[in-house]
Coordinates of C-alpha atoms in Angstrom, one line a residue:
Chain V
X1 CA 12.9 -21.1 35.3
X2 CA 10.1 -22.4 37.6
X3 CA 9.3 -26.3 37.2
X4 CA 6.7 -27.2 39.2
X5 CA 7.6 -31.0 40.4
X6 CA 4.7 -33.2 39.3
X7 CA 3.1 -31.5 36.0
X8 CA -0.2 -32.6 35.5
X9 CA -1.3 -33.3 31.7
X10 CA -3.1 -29.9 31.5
X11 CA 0.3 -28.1 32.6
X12 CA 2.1 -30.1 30.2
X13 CA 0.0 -28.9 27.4
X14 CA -0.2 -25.4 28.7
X15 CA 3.7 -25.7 29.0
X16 CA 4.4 -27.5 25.2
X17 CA 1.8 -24.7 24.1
X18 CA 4.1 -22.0 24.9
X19 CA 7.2 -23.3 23.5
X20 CA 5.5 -24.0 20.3
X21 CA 3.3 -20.4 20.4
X22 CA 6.3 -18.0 18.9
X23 CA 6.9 -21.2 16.1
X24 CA 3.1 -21.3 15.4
X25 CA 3.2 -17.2 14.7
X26 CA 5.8 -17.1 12.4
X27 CA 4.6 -19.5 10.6
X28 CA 1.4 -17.9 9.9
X29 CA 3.1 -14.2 9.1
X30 CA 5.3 -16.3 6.7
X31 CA 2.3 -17.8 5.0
X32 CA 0.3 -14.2 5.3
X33 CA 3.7 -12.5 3.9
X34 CA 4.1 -15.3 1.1
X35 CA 0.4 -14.3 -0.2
X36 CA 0.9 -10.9 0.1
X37 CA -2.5 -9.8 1.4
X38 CA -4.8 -10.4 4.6
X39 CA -7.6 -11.9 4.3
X40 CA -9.8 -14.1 6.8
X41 CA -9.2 -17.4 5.0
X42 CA -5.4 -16.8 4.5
X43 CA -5.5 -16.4 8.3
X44 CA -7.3 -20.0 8.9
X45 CA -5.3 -21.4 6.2
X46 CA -2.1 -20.4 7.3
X47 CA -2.8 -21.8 11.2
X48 CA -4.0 -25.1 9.3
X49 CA -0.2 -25.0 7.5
X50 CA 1.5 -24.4 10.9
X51 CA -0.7 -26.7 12.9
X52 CA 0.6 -29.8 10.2
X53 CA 3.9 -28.3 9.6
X54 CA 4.7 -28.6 13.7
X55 CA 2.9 -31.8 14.1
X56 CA 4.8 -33.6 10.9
X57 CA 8.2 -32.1 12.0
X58 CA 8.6 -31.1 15.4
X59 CA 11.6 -28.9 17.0
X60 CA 13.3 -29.2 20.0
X61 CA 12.5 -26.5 22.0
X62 CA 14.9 -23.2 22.7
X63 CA 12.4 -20.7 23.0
X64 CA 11.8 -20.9 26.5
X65 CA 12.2 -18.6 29.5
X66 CA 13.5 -15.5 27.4
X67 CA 12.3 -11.9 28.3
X68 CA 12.1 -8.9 25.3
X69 CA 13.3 -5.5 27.0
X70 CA 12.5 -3.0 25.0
X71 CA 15.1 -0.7 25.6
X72 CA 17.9 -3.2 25.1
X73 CA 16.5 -4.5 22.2
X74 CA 16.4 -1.0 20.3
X75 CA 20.2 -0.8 21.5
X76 CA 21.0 -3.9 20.0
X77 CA 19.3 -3.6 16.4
X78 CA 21.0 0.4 16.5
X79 CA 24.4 -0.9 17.0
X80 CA 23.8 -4.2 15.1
X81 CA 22.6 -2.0 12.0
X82 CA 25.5 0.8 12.7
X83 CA 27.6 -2.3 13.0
X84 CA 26.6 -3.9 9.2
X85 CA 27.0 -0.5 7.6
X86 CA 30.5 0.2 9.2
X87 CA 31.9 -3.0 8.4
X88 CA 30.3 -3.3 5.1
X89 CA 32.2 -0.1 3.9
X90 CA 35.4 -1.3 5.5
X91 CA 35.1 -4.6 4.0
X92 CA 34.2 -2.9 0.7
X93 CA 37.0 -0.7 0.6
X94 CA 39.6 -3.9 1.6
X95 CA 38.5 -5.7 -1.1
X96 CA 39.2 -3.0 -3.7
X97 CA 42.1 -1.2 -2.5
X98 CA 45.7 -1.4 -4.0
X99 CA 47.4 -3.2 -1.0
X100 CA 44.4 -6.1 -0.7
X101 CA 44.2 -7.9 2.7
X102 CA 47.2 -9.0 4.8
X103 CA 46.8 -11.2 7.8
X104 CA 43.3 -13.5 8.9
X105 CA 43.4 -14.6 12.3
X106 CA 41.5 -17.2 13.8
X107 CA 40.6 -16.3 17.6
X108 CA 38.5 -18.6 20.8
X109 CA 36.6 -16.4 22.7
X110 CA 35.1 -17.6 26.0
X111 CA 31.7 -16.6 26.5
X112 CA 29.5 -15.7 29.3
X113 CA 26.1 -17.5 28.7
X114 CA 24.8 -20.5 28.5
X115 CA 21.3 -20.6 26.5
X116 CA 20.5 -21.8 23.1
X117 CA 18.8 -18.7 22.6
X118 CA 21.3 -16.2 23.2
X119 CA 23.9 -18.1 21.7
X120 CA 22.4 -18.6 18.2
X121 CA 21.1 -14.8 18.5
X122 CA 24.9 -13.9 19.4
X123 CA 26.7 -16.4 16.5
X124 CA 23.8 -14.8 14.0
X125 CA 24.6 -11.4 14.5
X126 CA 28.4 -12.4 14.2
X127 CA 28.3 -14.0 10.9
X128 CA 25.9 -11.2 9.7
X129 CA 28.4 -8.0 10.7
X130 CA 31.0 -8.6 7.4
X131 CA 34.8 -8.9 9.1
X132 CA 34.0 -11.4 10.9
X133 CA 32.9 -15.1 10.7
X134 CA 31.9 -17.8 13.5
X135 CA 33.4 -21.2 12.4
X136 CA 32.4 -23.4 15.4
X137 CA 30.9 -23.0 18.9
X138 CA 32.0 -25.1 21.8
X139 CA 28.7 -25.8 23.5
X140 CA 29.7 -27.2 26.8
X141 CA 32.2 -25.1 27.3
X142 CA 30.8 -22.0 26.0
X143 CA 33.8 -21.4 23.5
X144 CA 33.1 -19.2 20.2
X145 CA 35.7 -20.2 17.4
X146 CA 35.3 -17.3 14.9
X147 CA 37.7 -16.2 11.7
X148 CA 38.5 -12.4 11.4
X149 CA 38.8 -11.2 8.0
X150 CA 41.6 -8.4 8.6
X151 CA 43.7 -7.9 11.4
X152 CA 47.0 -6.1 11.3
X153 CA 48.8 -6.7 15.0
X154 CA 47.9 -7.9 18.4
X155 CA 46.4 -5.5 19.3
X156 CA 43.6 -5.3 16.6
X157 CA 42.8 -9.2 17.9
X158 CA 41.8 -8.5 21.2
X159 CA 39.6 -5.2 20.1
X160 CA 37.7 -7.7 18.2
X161 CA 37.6 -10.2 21.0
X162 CA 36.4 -7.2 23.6
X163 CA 33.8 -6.1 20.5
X164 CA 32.5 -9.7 20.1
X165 CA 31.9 -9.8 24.1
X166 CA 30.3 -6.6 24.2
X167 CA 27.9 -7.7 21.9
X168 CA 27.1 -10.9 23.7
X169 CA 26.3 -7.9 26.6
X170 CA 24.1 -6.2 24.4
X171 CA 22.0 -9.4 23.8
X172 CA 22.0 -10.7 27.1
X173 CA 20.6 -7.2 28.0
X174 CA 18.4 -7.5 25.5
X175 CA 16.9 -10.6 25.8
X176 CA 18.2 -12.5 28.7
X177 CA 16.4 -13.7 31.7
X178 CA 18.1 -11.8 34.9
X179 CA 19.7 -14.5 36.1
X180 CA 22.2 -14.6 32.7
X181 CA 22.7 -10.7 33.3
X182 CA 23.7 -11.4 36.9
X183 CA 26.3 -14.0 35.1
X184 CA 27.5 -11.4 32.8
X185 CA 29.6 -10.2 36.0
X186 CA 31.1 -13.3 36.2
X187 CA 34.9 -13.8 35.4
X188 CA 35.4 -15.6 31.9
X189 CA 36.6 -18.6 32.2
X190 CA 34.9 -19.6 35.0
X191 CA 32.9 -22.6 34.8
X192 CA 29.2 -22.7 34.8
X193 CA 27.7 -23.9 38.2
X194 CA 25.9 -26.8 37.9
X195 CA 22.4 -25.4 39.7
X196 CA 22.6 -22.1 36.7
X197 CA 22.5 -24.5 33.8
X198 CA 20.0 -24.3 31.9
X199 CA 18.5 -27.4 30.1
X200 CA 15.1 -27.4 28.1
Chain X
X1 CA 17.8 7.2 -15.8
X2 CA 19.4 5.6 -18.9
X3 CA 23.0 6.0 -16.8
X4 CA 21.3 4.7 -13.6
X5 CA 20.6 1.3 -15.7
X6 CA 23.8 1.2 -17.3
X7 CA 25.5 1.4 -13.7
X8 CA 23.4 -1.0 -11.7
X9 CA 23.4 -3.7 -14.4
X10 CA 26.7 -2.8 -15.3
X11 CA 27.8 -3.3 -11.8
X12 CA 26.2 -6.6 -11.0
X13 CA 27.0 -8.0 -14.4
X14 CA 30.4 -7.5 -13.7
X15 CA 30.2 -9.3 -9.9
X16 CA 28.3 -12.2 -11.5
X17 CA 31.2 -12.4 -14.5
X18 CA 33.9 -11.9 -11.8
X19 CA 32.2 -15.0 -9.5
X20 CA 32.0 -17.5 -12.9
X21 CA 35.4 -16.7 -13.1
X22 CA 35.8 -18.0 -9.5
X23 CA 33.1 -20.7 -10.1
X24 CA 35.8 -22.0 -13.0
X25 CA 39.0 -21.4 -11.6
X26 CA 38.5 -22.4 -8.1
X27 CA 40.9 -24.8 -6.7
X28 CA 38.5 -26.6 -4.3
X29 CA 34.9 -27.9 -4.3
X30 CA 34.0 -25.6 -1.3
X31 CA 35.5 -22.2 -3.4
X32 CA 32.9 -23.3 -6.2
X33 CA 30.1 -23.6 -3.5
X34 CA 30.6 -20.2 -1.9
X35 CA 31.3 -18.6 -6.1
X36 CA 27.4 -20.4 -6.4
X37 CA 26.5 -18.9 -3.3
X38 CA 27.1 -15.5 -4.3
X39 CA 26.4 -15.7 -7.7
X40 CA 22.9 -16.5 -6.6
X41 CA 22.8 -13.8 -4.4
X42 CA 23.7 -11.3 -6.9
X43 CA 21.0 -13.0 -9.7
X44 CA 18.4 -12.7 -6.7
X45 CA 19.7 -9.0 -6.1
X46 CA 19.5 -8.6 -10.1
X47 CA 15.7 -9.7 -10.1
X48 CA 15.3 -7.6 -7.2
X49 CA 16.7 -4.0 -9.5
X50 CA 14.7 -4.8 -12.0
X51 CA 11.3 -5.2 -10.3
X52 CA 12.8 -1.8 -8.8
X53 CA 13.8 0.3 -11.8
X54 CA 11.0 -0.7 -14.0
X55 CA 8.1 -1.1 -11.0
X56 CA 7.4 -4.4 -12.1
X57 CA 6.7 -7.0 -8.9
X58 CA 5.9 -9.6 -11.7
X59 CA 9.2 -11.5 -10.6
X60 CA 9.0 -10.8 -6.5
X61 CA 7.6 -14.0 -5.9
X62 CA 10.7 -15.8 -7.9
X63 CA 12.9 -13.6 -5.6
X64 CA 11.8 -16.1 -2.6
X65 CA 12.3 -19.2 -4.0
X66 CA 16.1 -18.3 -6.1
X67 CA 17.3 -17.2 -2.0
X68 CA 16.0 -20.0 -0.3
X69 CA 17.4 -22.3 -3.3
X70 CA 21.1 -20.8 -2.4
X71 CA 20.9 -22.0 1.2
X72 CA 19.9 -25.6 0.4
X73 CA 22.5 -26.0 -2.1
X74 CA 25.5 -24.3 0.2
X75 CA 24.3 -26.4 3.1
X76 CA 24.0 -29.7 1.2
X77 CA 27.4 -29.6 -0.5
X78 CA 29.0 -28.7 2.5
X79 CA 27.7 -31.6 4.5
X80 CA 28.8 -33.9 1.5
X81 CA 32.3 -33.0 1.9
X82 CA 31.9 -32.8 5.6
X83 CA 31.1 -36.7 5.8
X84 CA 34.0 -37.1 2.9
X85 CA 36.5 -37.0 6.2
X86 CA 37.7 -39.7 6.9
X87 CA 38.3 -40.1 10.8
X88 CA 38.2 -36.6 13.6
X89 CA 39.9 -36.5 16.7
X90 CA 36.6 -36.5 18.9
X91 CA 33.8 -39.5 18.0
X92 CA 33.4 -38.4 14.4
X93 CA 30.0 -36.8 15.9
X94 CA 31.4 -33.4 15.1
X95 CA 31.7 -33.5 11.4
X96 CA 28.5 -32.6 10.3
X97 CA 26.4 -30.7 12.9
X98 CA 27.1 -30.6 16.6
X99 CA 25.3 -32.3 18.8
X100 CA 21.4 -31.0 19.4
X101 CA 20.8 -30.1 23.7
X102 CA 18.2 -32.2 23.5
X103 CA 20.0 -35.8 22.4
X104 CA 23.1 -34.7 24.7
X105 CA 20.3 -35.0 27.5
X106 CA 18.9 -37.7 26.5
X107 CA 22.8 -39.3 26.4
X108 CA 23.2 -37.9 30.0
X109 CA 20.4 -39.5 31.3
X110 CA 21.2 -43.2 29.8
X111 CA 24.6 -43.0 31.0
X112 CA 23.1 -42.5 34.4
X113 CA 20.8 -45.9 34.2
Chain T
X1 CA 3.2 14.7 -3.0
X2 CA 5.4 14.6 -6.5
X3 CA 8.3 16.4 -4.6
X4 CA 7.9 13.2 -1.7
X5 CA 7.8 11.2 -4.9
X6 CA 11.0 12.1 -6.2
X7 CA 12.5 12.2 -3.1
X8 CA 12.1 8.3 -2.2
X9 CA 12.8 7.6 -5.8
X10 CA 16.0 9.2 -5.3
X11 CA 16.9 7.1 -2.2
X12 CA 15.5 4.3 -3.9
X13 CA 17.9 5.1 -7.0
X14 CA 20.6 5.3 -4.2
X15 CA 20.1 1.9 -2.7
X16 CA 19.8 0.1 -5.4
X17 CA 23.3 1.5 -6.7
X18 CA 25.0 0.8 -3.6
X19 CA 23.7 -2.6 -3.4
X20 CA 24.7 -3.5 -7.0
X21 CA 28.2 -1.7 -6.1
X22 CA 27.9 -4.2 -3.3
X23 CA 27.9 -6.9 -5.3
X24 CA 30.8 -6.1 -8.0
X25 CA 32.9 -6.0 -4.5
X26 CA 32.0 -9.4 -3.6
X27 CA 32.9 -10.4 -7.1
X28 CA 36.2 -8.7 -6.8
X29 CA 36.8 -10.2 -3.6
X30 CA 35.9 -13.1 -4.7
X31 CA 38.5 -13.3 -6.8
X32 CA 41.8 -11.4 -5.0
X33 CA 41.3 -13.2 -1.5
X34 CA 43.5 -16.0 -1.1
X35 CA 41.8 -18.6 0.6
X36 CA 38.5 -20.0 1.1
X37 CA 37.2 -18.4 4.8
X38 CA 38.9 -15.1 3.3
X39 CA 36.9 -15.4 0.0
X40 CA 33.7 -16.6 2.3
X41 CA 33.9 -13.1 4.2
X42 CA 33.7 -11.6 0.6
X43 CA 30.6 -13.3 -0.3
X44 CA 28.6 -12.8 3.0
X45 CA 28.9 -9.1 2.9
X46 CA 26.5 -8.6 -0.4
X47 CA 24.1 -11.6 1.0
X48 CA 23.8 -9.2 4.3
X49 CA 24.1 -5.3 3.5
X50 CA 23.7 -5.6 -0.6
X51 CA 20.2 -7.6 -0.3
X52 CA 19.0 -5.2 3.0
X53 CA 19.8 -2.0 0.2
X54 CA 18.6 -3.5 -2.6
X55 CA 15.4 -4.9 -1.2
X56 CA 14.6 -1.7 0.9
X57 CA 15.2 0.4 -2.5
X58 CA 13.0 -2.3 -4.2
X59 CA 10.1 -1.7 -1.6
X60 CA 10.1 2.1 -2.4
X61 CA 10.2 1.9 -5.7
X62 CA 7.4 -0.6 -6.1
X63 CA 4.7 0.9 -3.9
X64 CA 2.7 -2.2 -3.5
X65 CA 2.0 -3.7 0.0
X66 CA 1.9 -7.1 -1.5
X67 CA 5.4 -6.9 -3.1
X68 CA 6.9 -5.2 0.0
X69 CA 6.1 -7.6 2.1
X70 CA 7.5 -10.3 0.5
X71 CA 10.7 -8.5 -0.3
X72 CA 11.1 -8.0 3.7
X73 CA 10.0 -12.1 3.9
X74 CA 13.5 -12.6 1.6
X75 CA 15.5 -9.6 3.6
X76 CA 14.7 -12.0 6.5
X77 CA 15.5 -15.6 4.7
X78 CA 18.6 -14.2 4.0
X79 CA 19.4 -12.9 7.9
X80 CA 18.3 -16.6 8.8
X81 CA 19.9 -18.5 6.3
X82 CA 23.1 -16.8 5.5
X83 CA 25.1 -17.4 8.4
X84 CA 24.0 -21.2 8.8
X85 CA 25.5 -21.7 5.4
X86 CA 28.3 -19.4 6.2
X87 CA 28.8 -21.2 9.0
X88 CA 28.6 -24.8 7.9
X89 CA 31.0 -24.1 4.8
X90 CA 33.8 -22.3 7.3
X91 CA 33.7 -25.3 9.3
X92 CA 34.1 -27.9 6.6
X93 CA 37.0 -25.7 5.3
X94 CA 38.7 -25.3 8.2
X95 CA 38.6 -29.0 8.7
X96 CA 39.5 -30.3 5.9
X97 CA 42.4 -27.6 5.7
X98 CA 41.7 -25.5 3.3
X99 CA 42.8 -22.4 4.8
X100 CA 45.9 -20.9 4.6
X101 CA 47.8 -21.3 7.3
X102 CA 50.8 -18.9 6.9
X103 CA 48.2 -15.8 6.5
X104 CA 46.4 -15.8 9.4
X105 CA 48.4 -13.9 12.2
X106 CA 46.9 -16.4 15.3
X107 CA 45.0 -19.4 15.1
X108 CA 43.8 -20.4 19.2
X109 CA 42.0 -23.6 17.0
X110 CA 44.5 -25.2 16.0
X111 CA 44.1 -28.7 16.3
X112 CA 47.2 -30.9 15.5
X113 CA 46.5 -34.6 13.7
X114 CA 42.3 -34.2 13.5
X115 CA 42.7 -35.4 9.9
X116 CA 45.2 -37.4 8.9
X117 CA 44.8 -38.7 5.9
X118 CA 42.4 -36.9 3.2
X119 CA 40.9 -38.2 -0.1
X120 CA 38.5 -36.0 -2.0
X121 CA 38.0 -32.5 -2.1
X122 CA 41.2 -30.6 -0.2
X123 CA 43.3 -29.0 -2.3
X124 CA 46.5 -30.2 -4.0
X125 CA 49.4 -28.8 -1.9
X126 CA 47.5 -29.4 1.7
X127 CA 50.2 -31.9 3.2
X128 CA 49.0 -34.4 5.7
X129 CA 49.4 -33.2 9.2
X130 CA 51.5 -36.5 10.2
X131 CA 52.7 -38.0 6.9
X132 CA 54.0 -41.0 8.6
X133 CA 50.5 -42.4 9.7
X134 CA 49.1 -41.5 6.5
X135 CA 51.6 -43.4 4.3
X136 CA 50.8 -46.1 6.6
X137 CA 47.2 -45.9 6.4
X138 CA 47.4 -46.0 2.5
X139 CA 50.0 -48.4 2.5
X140 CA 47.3 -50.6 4.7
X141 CA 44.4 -49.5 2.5
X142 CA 46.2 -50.3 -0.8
X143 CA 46.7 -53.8 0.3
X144 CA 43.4 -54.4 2.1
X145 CA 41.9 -52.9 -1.8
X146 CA 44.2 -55.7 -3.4
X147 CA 43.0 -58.7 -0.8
X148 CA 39.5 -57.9 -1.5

């Protein structure tokens, strides 16, 4: 994150610009998307829509300071989607076999990162992959609270702890600035130095 | 093709009968929520098989609306029986949705003044 | 081209079976889990994987750009949405005990006396965590309702 100390107006625009850019383009693919085909005016008509839209309700801003690689990203989606599929069918087949489901558990699992970003990329995917649920995040200090649907002994708890934390990896990887991939090597539990916070 | 129909609406007849059934037995508020939840989901998915099987995109556009409808309901009810506790251990702040970065900030910075 | 035909329609076909097989599971689920997260679980898998099959079979089957685009739009209001509601429901239930306590094998949350007393939605045979306090409290409430 650079911050330059005194930001002129110009720079602040520049800088409030490209929080709200990647907010302003979904909004016009949504409104392309909702009419179904391109044309010219649904173009000018949909940045009209966004333009109001962000002005009437503005967001705090989380998009900031977040790099795409391209390689991490298509490992992500592959094991996200490998991921749904596998636990979809084991779900399935819990629900409708004989001996139903036995034991929940409810685990805290302390995380690595500290951005917005990443963390509501990480909690999303979560929720999304079935088996698995996230019921609360601590955000100060970094603490996922999520509910596994099946789990038959100890053992099974802390595979899903190391699977969770693996997948916070693959996200960092894939989106994460370099500094959050240099504090991927740091032990859990540690607390978060005070100059590596991150605040928007 | 006849069976193919028979199956699929067979199929999510039968989830949408089995989540009523949930809808009407459930013990709590929040199992009727999550019954509604999914017996949206499999309406949408319904609308969705038939556009499919009979190449009809007549109901597509009501596809949109019925999913984003589920969320708002789900979300609502559950922050109407959040706010139905009475006290929390922490400030009470908790029970509905946590606190944005922003107004934590903000906090920080007037507890400094 | 008619042999490419009938091979998406087949996939199609395919998809939009396992989606609706999908679904009957979350109904069945629905009704054999025993507790509300448990029962949640069942109803998040079909929003997820059901919808992706059933709108990806949808797309190939209806050949038009317009519909397929808006079928992807709702494949991705329901990536967005579904685990805000999951989540917000999950945490309500957990809060206002509604889970089950003796089937979960470990619970790192637990939080002795966040709620003590309840009035409202949680379920019949949910004790108070410190019944003490919360005769109190309704003893004090009673009498503050009969002052008033």
């Amino acid at each position: 994150m650079t911050s330059d100390p005194a930001p002129g107006p110009g720079s602040r625009l520049a800088h409030q610009l490209r929080h709200q850019l990647p907010l302003l383009v979904w909004l016009v693919a949504v409104w392309n998307l909702l009419w179904g085909t391109w044309s010219w005016a649904n173009l000018l008509a949909g940045i009209v829509v966004a333009l109001v839209v962000t002005w009437l309700l503005p967001l705090p801003p989380v998009v900031g300071g977040a790099r795409l690689r391209p390689l991490g990203l298509l490992v992500f989606l592959g094991t996200f989607l490998a991921d749904l599929v596998y636990s979809g069918a084991e779900v399935a087949w819990q629900t409708v076999r004989p001996s139903g489901i036995d034991r929940s558990a409810i685990l805290r699992v302390q995380l690595r990162t500290d951005s917005d970003l990443l963390l509501t990329i990480l909690s999303e995917s979560v929720t999304l992959v079935p088996g698995s649920m996230v019921m609360d995040l601590d955000r100060e200090r970094g603490v996922l609270v999520l509910h596994v649907l099946h789990v038959r002994d100890d053992d099974d708890v802390e595979r899903q702890r190391a699977s969770v934390l693996a997948q916070e990896e693959r996200i960092v990887r894939a989106f994460g600035t370099d500094d959050e991939i240099a504090a991927l090597s740091r032990a859990p539990g540690e607390p978060f130095p005070a100059a590596e916070r991150r605040t928007p | 093709m006849t069976i193919v129909y028979w199956l699929t609406y067979g199929m999510l007849g039968g989830g949408a009968l089995l989540a009523l059934v949930r809808l009407g037995l459930g013990p709590s508020l929040l199992d009727r929520v999550v019954a509604t939840d999914t017996l949206l989901v499999i309406i949408a998915a319904g609308l969705a098989v038939h556009a499919g099987l009979a190449r009809d995109p007549t109901l597509v556009p009501v596809l949109v609306v019925v999913s984003l409808l589920a969320f708002v309901g789900s979300v609502l009810v559950a922050r109407y029986i959040g706010g139905m506790l009475l006290r929390s251990a922490d400030d009470g702040q908790d029970v509905g949705l946590p606190e944005a970065a922003e107004e934590r900030a903000a906090r920080a910075s007037e507890g400094e003044r | 081209m008619s042999a490419l035909q009938t091979l998406g329609d087949v996939v199609a076909v395919a998809f939009l079976l396992l989606g609706a097989l999908l679904c009957l599971t979350a109904g069945i689920g629905l009704l054999r889990f025993p507790d509300v997260l448990t029962r949640m679980h069942a109803g998040t898998k079909p929003q997820v994987l059901g919808v992706l099959l059933i709108m990806v079979g949808g797309a190939i089957r209806l050949q038009g750009w317009s519909a397929t685009w808006m079928l992807l739009l709702v494949a991705v209001f329901q990536m967005l949405t579904a685990p805000v509601s999951a989540h917000m429901v999950s945490r309500v239930a957990y809060r206002r005990r509604h889970v089950r306590r003796d089937r979960l094998l470990v619970d790192e949350q637990h939080t002795a006396g966040q709620d003590r007393l309840y009035r409202g939605d949680e379920p019949a045979d949910a004790p108070p965590e410190e019944p003490a306090t919360a005769l109190a409290e309704r003893v004090r409430e009673n009498r503050e309702d009969g002052t008033r």
